[in-house]
Amino acid sequence: MKTTLGLLAGMSMITLLTGCQLTESEVAANEVAPEINTPELDSCEVGQTKIDDAQDCQVAKDGVIEVVHPVDDVDEALDDAISTEQADAVIDDVWTRLSSQFSLDIPDDNRIALQRNWYLKHPEYMARVVNRARPFLYYIAGELEQGGIPLEIALLPIVESAFDPFAYSHGRAAGMWQFIPGTAKRFGMRQSWWYDGRRDVVASTKGAIEYLTYLNKMFDGDWLNALAAYNSGEGRVLRAIKQNEKAGKKTDFWSLDLPRETRAYVPKLLALADILKHRDSYQFDWPAIDNEEVVSLVDIDSQIDLAFAADLADMELEDLHALNPGFNRWATDPDGPHYLLLPADKAKNFSQQLASIDQKDRLNWVRYTVKRGDSLLKLANHYHTTASIIKKVNNLSSNMIRIGDAIMIPVALKELDAYSLSQDQRLASIQNQPHAKAKIAYKVKSGDTLWDISRLYKVNTNDLAKWNGMAPTDPLMPGKTLIVWQGKKTDTGATAGVVRSFTYTVRNGDSLSRIASKFNVKVSDITQWNNLNSKKYLQPGQKLKLHVDVTRLKNVG
């Protein structure tokens, strides 16, 4: 029997969903109107499903922050591991297994009705989301049951990320369960150059259960207040409760003064639970997921190249990486976790083959002779690894290397662009998605901020962050390349111009208007790029920075 696994969501599509564990500044930022160039929503993308109705877009957007899906769906046919006992089971659908144990009360509330009507109106959205959940839901259901928390929580990744482990928000949340870095660290999700536990389905599911259990105890067993705190932060909900207590008001979720996002967040989850539990009454086609294990957790004991692992498992590299989205690079993290999620029917054979292979043979190596000017950091950057691992495998006691020394360096088995779901390749996909007619590559200088750069090019700070897979609050590192889109917005799939940045030396007889005409740019652009006073004359030999769309040039000479 085959099960189609739709794992991931589309490149650079913005989903107007929610991100959890927001800081106060992030919540406040979401309630501030964008600076410039923000049109009304006549259509939108929700979970990579196109919505053409403006009112529906507003319901999906209402009170929540944007979540980005940076990679395309990966559909793979896997053989389910089916036993006779499973085939004879009374409950053959994971959703039925979950909904039969739902325990949260669902009141007759307008906020729930509004969200429920939206989901009922858009079955195509649910079909896409369920397809992404397919490889992971059986595992998540088992973890939730073992954790002893309401099984409605299995629906939370729909609200948070449309069940996309690669999703990220511009509030710095990432993964299926949308953890921000600080909360993730508190609940056991490591983040390193090699690995981000927020995107690891195993680690993030465990972390979500632990965090929600902690919140439930904090709020004296009130699961709705715990969910509200998961979204907007425990401090904000505690203050709202204290405020109501002082005023002699009730302290249940429905009575609290909470951020707009949170007021829509909990009703979304309850609306989904109501539809799932009563899908026959609503005549809603909620796609089934077989109540069977389709992926298994396999111990690998040490670092391994993902391409090598895919070959051992008889899988496509992209399919293996899609099941293991926590790994940022071409290999697993040398410091762990040392496990992989694999299709259940491939796990045993993979383990047997791996056991016969020495740990040093699980990576590809080059022997390198140190030259003048080399350093561990320089070599690590060149070979796309880390200085610490080069130091470790060569038993170096310090960061000093000597000219003529021979050192071993682990390198990727395949070309880096073959690892299409690595962090670098995901960023490249985001930056190459056209948003306007011309693309400029800007190299960050010391002291730069997103605000400064957005002012320089007259773009929205949030847009600049999205184009580069960042949060607006992320720090900028000197040398980082940012993509800036200029000109009129393009339709999805349109081809952008090719912009080249260079320094032009002013010649005798040059003027701003003559240079602008020559390179098909505006005088105001030149003055802006170079902080010039348009009324002052140019001087021969003066240097000007220009950003030129070379596809629009004619015989420049």
Coordinates of C-alpha atoms in Angstrom, one line a residue:
M1 CA 0.0 0.0 0.0
K2 CA 1.3 3.4 -0.9
T3 CA 1.0 6.6 1.1
T4 CA 1.7 9.9 -0.6
L5 CA 3.7 12.1 1.7
G6 CA 3.4 15.8 1.0
L7 CA 6.0 17.3 3.3
L8 CA 6.8 20.9 2.7
A9 CA 5.3 24.1 1.5
G10 CA 6.0 26.5 -1.4
M11 CA 8.9 28.8 -2.0
S12 CA 8.6 32.2 -0.6
M13 CA 4.8 31.9 -0.2
I14 CA 3.5 34.0 2.7
T15 CA 0.9 32.3 4.9
L16 CA -1.1 34.6 7.1
L17 CA -1.1 32.3 10.0
T18 CA 0.5 32.6 13.5
G19 CA 3.8 32.3 15.2
C20 CA 4.1 31.3 18.8
Q21 CA 5.9 32.6 21.8
L22 CA 6.1 36.2 20.7
T23 CA 8.0 38.7 22.8
E24 CA 6.2 41.8 23.8
S25 CA 8.1 43.9 21.2
E26 CA 7.2 41.4 18.5
V27 CA 3.5 41.5 19.4
A28 CA 3.6 45.3 19.4
A29 CA 5.3 45.3 16.1
N30 CA 2.6 43.2 14.5
E31 CA 0.0 45.7 15.6
V32 CA 1.8 48.6 13.9
A33 CA 0.9 49.4 10.3
P34 CA 3.7 48.7 7.8
E35 CA 5.7 51.7 6.6
I36 CA 5.2 51.8 2.9
N37 CA 3.9 50.0 -0.1
T38 CA 1.4 47.7 1.7
P39 CA -1.7 47.2 -0.6
E40 CA -5.0 46.0 0.6
L41 CA -5.4 42.2 0.4
D42 CA -7.6 41.3 -2.6
S43 CA -6.0 37.9 -2.6
C44 CA -3.5 36.0 -0.4
E45 CA -1.6 32.8 0.1
V46 CA -2.7 30.7 3.1
G47 CA -0.7 27.5 3.6
Q48 CA 0.3 27.9 -0.1
T49 CA -3.4 27.8 -1.0
K50 CA -4.5 30.8 -3.1
I51 CA -7.4 32.7 -1.6
D52 CA -9.1 35.2 -3.9
D53 CA -11.7 36.7 -1.6
A54 CA -10.6 39.8 0.3
Q55 CA -12.8 39.1 3.3
D56 CA -11.5 35.6 3.6
C57 CA -8.0 36.9 3.5
Q58 CA -8.8 39.2 6.3
V59 CA -10.2 36.4 8.4
A60 CA -7.0 34.3 7.8
K61 CA -4.9 37.4 8.5
D62 CA -6.9 38.7 11.5
G63 CA -4.6 39.1 14.5
V64 CA -1.8 36.8 13.4
I65 CA 1.6 37.2 12.0
E66 CA 3.0 36.0 8.7
V67 CA 4.6 32.6 8.3
V68 CA 6.8 31.9 5.2
H69 CA 7.2 28.5 3.6
P70 CA 10.6 28.7 1.9
V71 CA 10.7 25.5 -0.1
D72 CA 8.4 23.6 -2.5
D73 CA 6.2 20.6 -1.5
V74 CA 8.1 17.3 -1.7
D75 CA 5.8 14.5 -2.6
E76 CA 7.1 11.0 -2.2
A77 CA 5.5 7.5 -2.4
L78 CA 6.5 5.3 0.6
D79 CA 5.5 1.8 1.4
D80 CA 3.6 1.7 4.7
A81 CA 4.7 -0.9 7.2
I82 CA 1.4 -2.8 7.6
S83 CA 0.8 -5.7 9.9
T84 CA -2.2 -8.0 10.0
E85 CA -3.0 -6.6 13.5
Q86 CA -3.0 -3.0 12.1
A87 CA -5.2 -4.0 9.2
D88 CA -7.8 -5.5 11.6
A89 CA -7.7 -2.4 13.9
V90 CA -11.1 -0.8 14.6
I91 CA -9.7 2.7 14.2
D92 CA -7.8 2.9 10.9
D93 CA -7.6 6.7 10.6
V94 CA -5.3 8.8 12.9
W95 CA -7.7 11.7 12.9
T96 CA -10.5 9.5 14.2
R97 CA -8.1 8.1 16.8
L98 CA -7.4 11.7 17.9
S99 CA -10.9 13.1 17.7
S100 CA -12.4 10.2 19.7
Q101 CA -10.3 11.4 22.7
F102 CA -10.9 15.2 22.4
S103 CA -11.6 16.8 25.7
L104 CA -11.7 20.6 25.4
D105 CA -15.0 22.3 25.6
I106 CA -16.0 24.3 22.6
P107 CA -18.4 27.1 23.5
D108 CA -20.9 28.8 21.1
D109 CA -18.7 31.8 20.4
N110 CA -18.7 34.2 17.4
R111 CA -14.9 34.0 17.2
I112 CA -15.0 30.2 16.8
A113 CA -17.8 30.4 14.3
L114 CA -15.9 32.9 12.2
Q115 CA -12.8 30.6 12.0
R116 CA -14.9 27.5 11.5
N117 CA -16.7 29.0 8.6
W118 CA -13.4 29.9 7.0
Y119 CA -12.1 26.4 7.2
L120 CA -15.3 24.9 6.0
K121 CA -15.2 27.3 3.0
H122 CA -11.7 26.2 2.0
P123 CA -11.4 22.4 1.9
E124 CA -8.5 22.7 -0.6
Y125 CA -6.4 24.3 2.2
M126 CA -7.1 21.5 4.6
A127 CA -6.2 18.9 1.9
R128 CA -2.8 20.5 1.4
V129 CA -2.1 20.8 5.1
V130 CA -3.2 17.2 5.8
N131 CA -0.8 16.0 3.0
R132 CA 2.1 17.7 4.8
A133 CA 1.1 16.1 8.1
R134 CA 0.9 12.6 6.6
P135 CA 4.4 11.4 7.4
F136 CA 4.5 12.8 10.9
L137 CA 1.0 12.6 12.4
Y138 CA 1.1 9.0 13.6
Y139 CA 4.3 9.8 15.5
I140 CA 2.9 13.0 16.9
A141 CA -0.3 11.4 18.0
G142 CA 1.7 8.7 20.0
E143 CA 3.9 11.4 21.6
L144 CA 0.8 13.4 22.7
E145 CA -0.9 10.4 24.1
Q146 CA 2.2 9.5 26.1
G147 CA 2.5 13.1 27.3
G148 CA -1.0 13.1 28.7
I149 CA -2.1 16.4 27.1
P150 CA -5.3 17.1 25.2
L151 CA -5.1 15.6 21.8
E152 CA -6.6 18.7 20.2
I153 CA -2.9 19.9 20.4
A154 CA -2.3 17.7 17.4
L155 CA -4.1 20.4 15.4
L156 CA -1.8 23.2 16.7
P157 CA 0.8 22.8 13.9
I158 CA -2.1 23.6 11.4
V159 CA -2.6 26.9 13.2
E160 CA 1.1 27.6 13.7
S161 CA 2.7 26.6 10.4
A162 CA 0.2 24.7 8.2
F163 CA 2.2 21.6 9.3
D164 CA 5.4 22.8 7.6
P165 CA 8.6 22.1 9.5
F166 CA 10.5 24.5 7.3
A167 CA 8.1 27.4 8.0
Y168 CA 9.5 30.6 9.7
S169 CA 7.9 33.8 10.8
H170 CA 9.3 37.3 10.9
G171 CA 8.9 37.2 14.6
R172 CA 11.9 34.8 14.5
A173 CA 9.8 31.6 15.1
A174 CA 10.7 28.5 13.1
G175 CA 9.5 25.0 12.5
M176 CA 6.2 23.1 12.6
W177 CA 5.6 24.2 16.2
Q178 CA 7.0 27.8 15.6
F179 CA 9.4 28.2 18.5
I180 CA 11.4 31.4 18.9
P181 CA 15.2 30.8 19.7
G182 CA 15.0 31.5 23.5
T183 CA 12.0 29.3 24.2
A184 CA 13.4 26.5 22.1
K185 CA 16.6 26.6 24.1
R186 CA 14.6 26.5 27.4
F187 CA 12.9 23.3 26.2
G188 CA 15.8 21.3 24.8
M189 CA 16.0 22.3 21.1
R190 CA 19.6 22.8 20.3
Q191 CA 20.6 25.4 17.6
S192 CA 24.0 25.3 15.9
W193 CA 25.6 25.9 12.5
W194 CA 24.7 22.3 11.6
Y195 CA 21.3 21.8 13.2
D196 CA 18.2 23.6 14.4
G197 CA 16.0 21.6 16.7
R198 CA 13.1 23.9 16.1
R199 CA 12.7 22.3 12.7
D200 CA 13.4 18.8 13.9
V201 CA 10.0 17.1 14.1
V202 CA 11.1 14.8 16.9
A203 CA 12.8 17.4 19.1
S204 CA 10.2 20.2 18.5
T205 CA 7.3 17.9 19.3
K206 CA 8.9 16.8 22.5
G207 CA 9.7 20.5 23.3
A208 CA 6.1 21.6 22.5
I209 CA 4.7 18.9 24.9
E210 CA 7.0 19.9 27.7
Y211 CA 6.3 23.6 27.2
L212 CA 2.6 23.2 27.1
T213 CA 2.6 21.0 30.1
Y214 CA 4.7 23.6 32.0
L215 CA 2.2 26.3 30.9
N216 CA -0.8 24.2 32.0
K217 CA 0.6 23.9 35.5
M218 CA 1.4 27.6 35.6
F219 CA -2.3 28.4 34.7
D220 CA -3.8 25.9 37.2
G221 CA -4.9 23.4 34.6
D222 CA -6.6 25.9 32.3
W223 CA -5.6 24.7 28.8
L224 CA -7.0 27.7 26.9
N225 CA -4.9 30.1 29.0
A226 CA -1.9 27.8 28.5
L227 CA -2.5 27.9 24.7
A228 CA -2.8 31.7 24.8
A229 CA 0.5 31.9 26.7
Y230 CA 2.1 29.6 24.1
N231 CA 1.1 32.2 21.5
S232 CA 1.7 35.5 23.2
G233 CA 4.0 34.7 26.2
E234 CA 3.3 33.6 29.7
G235 CA 3.9 37.1 31.2
R236 CA 1.3 38.8 29.0
V237 CA -1.4 36.3 30.0
L238 CA -0.4 36.5 33.7
R239 CA -0.8 40.3 33.6
A240 CA -4.2 40.0 31.9
I241 CA -5.3 37.6 34.6
K242 CA -4.0 39.9 37.4
Q243 CA -5.8 42.8 35.8
N244 CA -9.1 41.0 35.7
E245 CA -8.7 39.8 39.3
K246 CA -8.2 43.4 40.4
A247 CA -11.4 44.4 38.5
G248 CA -13.4 41.5 39.9
K249 CA -13.8 39.9 36.5
K250 CA -13.5 36.3 35.4
T251 CA -10.1 35.0 34.4
D252 CA -10.9 32.5 31.7
F253 CA -9.6 32.9 28.2
W254 CA -12.8 34.5 26.9
S255 CA -12.7 37.2 29.5
L256 CA -9.1 38.3 29.2
D257 CA -7.8 41.4 27.4
L258 CA -5.2 39.8 25.1
P259 CA -3.4 40.8 21.9
R260 CA -5.5 40.6 18.7
E261 CA -3.5 37.7 17.4
T262 CA -4.1 35.6 20.5
R263 CA -7.8 36.4 20.5
A264 CA -8.0 34.7 17.1
Y265 CA -5.4 32.0 17.8
V266 CA -7.3 29.9 20.3
P267 CA -10.6 30.0 18.4
K268 CA -8.7 28.7 15.3
L269 CA -7.7 25.6 17.2
L270 CA -11.1 25.0 18.7
A271 CA -12.8 25.6 15.3
L272 CA -10.5 22.9 13.8
A273 CA -11.3 20.5 16.6
D274 CA -15.0 21.1 16.2
I275 CA -14.9 20.4 12.5
L276 CA -12.8 17.3 12.9
K277 CA -15.0 15.8 15.6
H278 CA -18.2 16.6 13.7
R279 CA -17.0 16.4 10.2
D280 CA -19.9 14.1 9.1
S281 CA -22.4 16.7 10.5
Y282 CA -20.6 19.5 8.6
Q283 CA -20.3 17.3 5.5
F284 CA -16.6 18.2 5.4
D285 CA -14.2 16.0 3.6
W286 CA -11.3 15.9 6.0
P287 CA -8.7 13.7 4.3
A288 CA -7.9 10.5 6.2
I289 CA -4.4 9.4 7.4
D290 CA -3.8 5.7 7.9
N291 CA -3.4 4.8 11.6
E292 CA 0.0 3.2 10.9
E293 CA 3.6 3.9 11.3
V294 CA 5.2 5.3 8.1
V295 CA 8.4 6.6 9.6
S296 CA 10.8 5.1 12.1
L297 CA 13.5 6.8 14.3
V298 CA 16.9 5.2 13.5
D299 CA 20.0 5.6 15.6
I300 CA 23.1 6.6 13.5
D301 CA 25.6 7.0 16.4
S302 CA 27.8 9.6 14.7
Q303 CA 27.8 12.4 12.0
I304 CA 26.9 11.3 8.5
D305 CA 26.7 13.0 5.1
L306 CA 23.0 13.2 4.2
A307 CA 23.7 12.2 0.6
F308 CA 25.5 9.1 1.8
A309 CA 22.6 8.3 4.1
A310 CA 20.2 8.7 1.3
D311 CA 22.1 6.3 -0.9
L312 CA 22.2 3.7 2.0
A313 CA 18.4 4.1 2.5
D314 CA 17.8 3.9 -1.3
M315 CA 16.1 7.3 -1.2
E316 CA 16.4 10.6 -3.1
L317 CA 18.5 13.1 -1.1
E318 CA 15.7 15.6 -1.0
D319 CA 13.2 13.1 0.3
L320 CA 15.5 12.1 3.2
H321 CA 16.2 15.7 4.0
A322 CA 12.5 16.5 4.0
L323 CA 12.0 13.9 6.7
N324 CA 14.9 15.4 8.7
P325 CA 14.5 19.2 8.3
G326 CA 16.4 20.0 11.4
F327 CA 19.8 19.6 9.7
N328 CA 21.0 22.9 8.2
R329 CA 23.8 21.6 6.1
W330 CA 25.1 18.7 4.0
A331 CA 25.6 16.4 7.0
T332 CA 24.1 15.8 10.4
D333 CA 25.5 17.6 13.5
P334 CA 28.8 16.1 14.8
D335 CA 27.5 16.9 18.3
G336 CA 24.1 15.2 17.7
P337 CA 21.3 14.4 17.7
H338 CA 22.5 11.1 16.2
Y339 CA 19.3 9.9 14.6
L340 CA 17.4 10.0 11.4
L341 CA 13.7 9.6 10.5
L342 CA 13.4 7.1 7.7
P343 CA 10.5 5.4 5.9
A344 CA 9.5 2.5 8.2
D345 CA 10.0 -0.1 5.4
K346 CA 13.6 1.1 4.8
A347 CA 14.8 1.5 8.4
K348 CA 15.9 -2.0 9.1
N349 CA 18.0 -2.5 6.0
F350 CA 19.5 1.0 6.5
S351 CA 20.6 0.1 10.1
Q352 CA 22.1 -3.1 9.0
Q353 CA 24.2 -1.5 6.2
L354 CA 25.2 1.4 8.5
A355 CA 26.5 -1.0 11.2
S356 CA 29.0 -2.4 8.7
I357 CA 30.5 1.0 7.9
D358 CA 33.2 2.6 10.0
Q359 CA 32.3 6.1 11.4
K360 CA 35.2 7.7 9.5
D361 CA 33.7 6.4 6.2
R362 CA 30.4 8.1 6.7
L363 CA 31.9 11.4 5.5
N364 CA 33.9 12.3 2.5
W365 CA 37.4 13.7 3.2
V366 CA 40.1 15.8 1.5
R367 CA 43.8 15.9 2.5
Y368 CA 44.9 19.5 2.5
T369 CA 48.4 21.0 2.8
V370 CA 48.4 24.3 4.8
K371 CA 49.5 27.3 2.8
R372 CA 50.6 30.9 3.8
G373 CA 47.6 32.9 5.0
D374 CA 45.5 29.9 5.9
S375 CA 43.5 29.6 9.1
L376 CA 41.0 27.1 10.4
L377 CA 38.2 29.5 9.9
K378 CA 39.2 30.3 6.3
L379 CA 39.4 26.6 5.5
A380 CA 36.1 25.9 7.2
N381 CA 34.4 28.6 5.2
H382 CA 35.9 27.3 2.0
Y383 CA 34.9 23.7 2.6
H384 CA 31.5 24.5 4.1
T385 CA 32.2 23.0 7.5
T386 CA 33.3 24.4 10.9
A387 CA 36.7 25.2 12.4
S388 CA 35.8 23.1 15.5
I389 CA 35.3 19.9 13.5
I390 CA 38.5 20.4 11.6
K391 CA 40.3 20.9 14.9
K392 CA 38.6 17.8 16.4
V393 CA 39.3 15.3 13.6
N394 CA 42.9 16.4 13.4
N395 CA 43.5 16.3 17.2
L396 CA 44.6 19.9 17.3
S397 CA 45.2 21.3 20.7
S398 CA 44.8 24.9 19.5
N399 CA 43.7 26.9 16.5
M400 CA 47.3 27.3 15.3
I401 CA 48.2 25.5 12.0
R402 CA 51.6 25.6 10.3
I403 CA 52.5 26.0 6.7
G404 CA 53.2 22.6 5.2
D405 CA 51.0 20.7 7.8
A406 CA 48.7 18.1 6.2
I407 CA 45.2 18.1 7.7
M408 CA 42.0 16.2 6.9
I409 CA 38.8 18.1 6.2
P410 CA 35.3 16.6 5.9
V411 CA 33.6 17.7 2.7
A412 CA 30.2 17.1 1.1
L413 CA 29.8 14.0 -1.1
K414 CA 27.9 15.9 -3.7
E415 CA 27.8 19.5 -5.1
L416 CA 26.3 21.8 -2.5
D417 CA 23.3 22.7 -4.7
A418 CA 22.3 19.0 -4.6
Y419 CA 21.4 19.5 -1.0
S420 CA 18.4 21.5 -2.0
L421 CA 16.8 21.7 1.5
S422 CA 20.0 22.9 3.2
Q423 CA 19.9 26.3 4.8
D424 CA 22.1 27.9 2.1
Q425 CA 20.0 26.5 -0.7
R426 CA 16.7 27.5 1.0
L427 CA 18.0 31.0 1.3
A428 CA 19.1 31.0 -2.3
S429 CA 15.6 30.0 -3.3
I430 CA 14.1 32.8 -1.2
Q431 CA 16.4 35.4 -2.6
N432 CA 15.9 34.3 -6.2
Q433 CA 12.1 34.6 -6.0
P434 CA 11.3 37.7 -8.1
H435 CA 9.4 40.5 -6.3
A436 CA 10.1 43.4 -8.7
K437 CA 11.6 44.1 -12.1
A438 CA 15.2 44.6 -10.8
K439 CA 17.3 42.8 -8.2
I440 CA 20.3 44.5 -6.4
A441 CA 22.8 42.6 -4.4
Y442 CA 23.9 44.7 -1.4
K443 CA 26.9 43.7 0.7
V444 CA 26.5 44.6 4.4
K445 CA 29.0 47.0 5.9
S446 CA 29.9 47.4 9.6
G447 CA 27.2 49.5 11.3
D448 CA 24.5 48.8 8.7
T449 CA 20.9 48.0 9.9
L450 CA 17.9 46.8 7.9
W451 CA 16.3 50.2 8.6
D452 CA 19.3 52.0 7.1
I453 CA 19.3 49.8 4.0
S454 CA 15.5 50.0 3.5
R455 CA 15.7 53.9 3.7
L456 CA 18.6 53.9 1.2
Y457 CA 16.5 51.9 -1.4
K458 CA 13.1 53.2 -0.3
V459 CA 11.6 49.8 0.5
N460 CA 9.7 48.4 3.4
T461 CA 11.9 47.0 6.2
N462 CA 9.6 44.0 6.6
D463 CA 9.8 43.3 2.9
L464 CA 13.6 43.6 2.9
A465 CA 13.7 41.0 5.7
K466 CA 11.3 38.6 3.9
W467 CA 13.3 38.8 0.7
N468 CA 16.3 37.6 2.6
G469 CA 14.8 35.0 4.9
M470 CA 15.3 37.2 8.0
A471 CA 13.3 38.7 10.9
P472 CA 13.3 42.5 11.0
T473 CA 15.1 42.3 14.4
D474 CA 17.9 40.0 13.2
P475 CA 21.4 41.5 13.5
L476 CA 23.4 42.0 10.3
M477 CA 26.9 40.6 9.9
P478 CA 29.4 42.6 7.8
G479 CA 30.0 40.8 4.5
K480 CA 26.5 39.3 4.3
T481 CA 24.8 39.7 0.9
L482 CA 21.3 41.1 0.9
I483 CA 18.9 41.1 -2.0
V484 CA 17.0 44.3 -2.7
W485 CA 14.2 44.4 -5.2
Q486 CA 13.5 47.7 -7.0
G487 CA 10.9 49.0 -9.5
K488 CA 7.4 47.8 -10.1
K489 CA 6.2 44.6 -8.5
T490 CA 6.2 41.5 -10.7
D491 CA 3.7 38.8 -11.0
T492 CA 4.7 35.5 -9.5
G493 CA 7.0 33.7 -11.9
A494 CA 7.9 36.8 -13.8
T495 CA 11.5 37.3 -14.8
A496 CA 13.3 40.1 -13.0
G497 CA 16.0 42.3 -14.5
V498 CA 19.6 41.6 -14.0
V499 CA 21.1 44.4 -11.9
R500 CA 24.8 44.9 -11.6
S501 CA 26.5 47.2 -9.1
F502 CA 29.6 49.0 -10.1
T503 CA 31.6 52.2 -9.6
Y504 CA 31.5 54.8 -12.4
T505 CA 34.3 57.4 -12.8
V506 CA 33.0 60.8 -13.9
R507 CA 34.5 62.0 -17.2
N508 CA 34.8 65.5 -18.7
G509 CA 31.4 66.7 -19.9
D510 CA 29.4 64.3 -17.7
S511 CA 26.3 65.5 -15.8
L512 CA 23.9 63.6 -13.6
S513 CA 21.2 63.7 -16.4
R514 CA 23.7 62.4 -19.0
I515 CA 24.9 59.6 -16.8
A516 CA 21.3 58.7 -15.8
S517 CA 20.3 58.6 -19.5
K518 CA 23.3 56.6 -20.4
F519 CA 22.6 53.8 -17.9
N520 CA 18.8 54.1 -18.0
V521 CA 18.4 55.1 -14.4
K522 CA 16.9 58.2 -12.7
V523 CA 18.8 61.2 -11.5
S524 CA 17.1 60.9 -8.2
D525 CA 18.5 57.3 -7.9
I526 CA 22.1 58.4 -8.5
T527 CA 21.8 61.2 -5.9
Q528 CA 20.2 58.8 -3.4
W529 CA 22.8 56.1 -3.9
N530 CA 25.7 58.6 -3.5
N531 CA 24.2 61.1 -1.0
L532 CA 24.7 63.9 -3.6
N533 CA 23.2 67.4 -3.9
S534 CA 21.7 67.4 -7.4
K535 CA 22.4 71.2 -7.7
K536 CA 26.2 70.7 -7.4
Y537 CA 28.4 70.0 -10.4
L538 CA 30.2 66.7 -10.8
Q539 CA 34.0 66.7 -11.0
P540 CA 36.0 64.7 -13.4
G541 CA 37.5 61.7 -11.6
Q542 CA 34.7 61.6 -9.0
K543 CA 33.5 58.1 -8.2
L544 CA 29.8 57.2 -8.3
K545 CA 28.1 54.0 -7.2
L546 CA 25.5 52.8 -9.8
H547 CA 23.0 49.9 -9.8
V548 CA 22.1 49.2 -13.4
D549 CA 19.7 46.7 -15.0
V550 CA 21.9 45.4 -17.8
T551 CA 18.9 43.9 -19.6
R552 CA 17.7 47.4 -20.3
L553 CA 20.9 48.9 -21.6
K554 CA 21.6 49.9 -25.2
N555 CA 25.1 50.3 -26.6
V556 CA 26.6 51.9 -23.5
G557 CA 30.1 51.6 -24.7

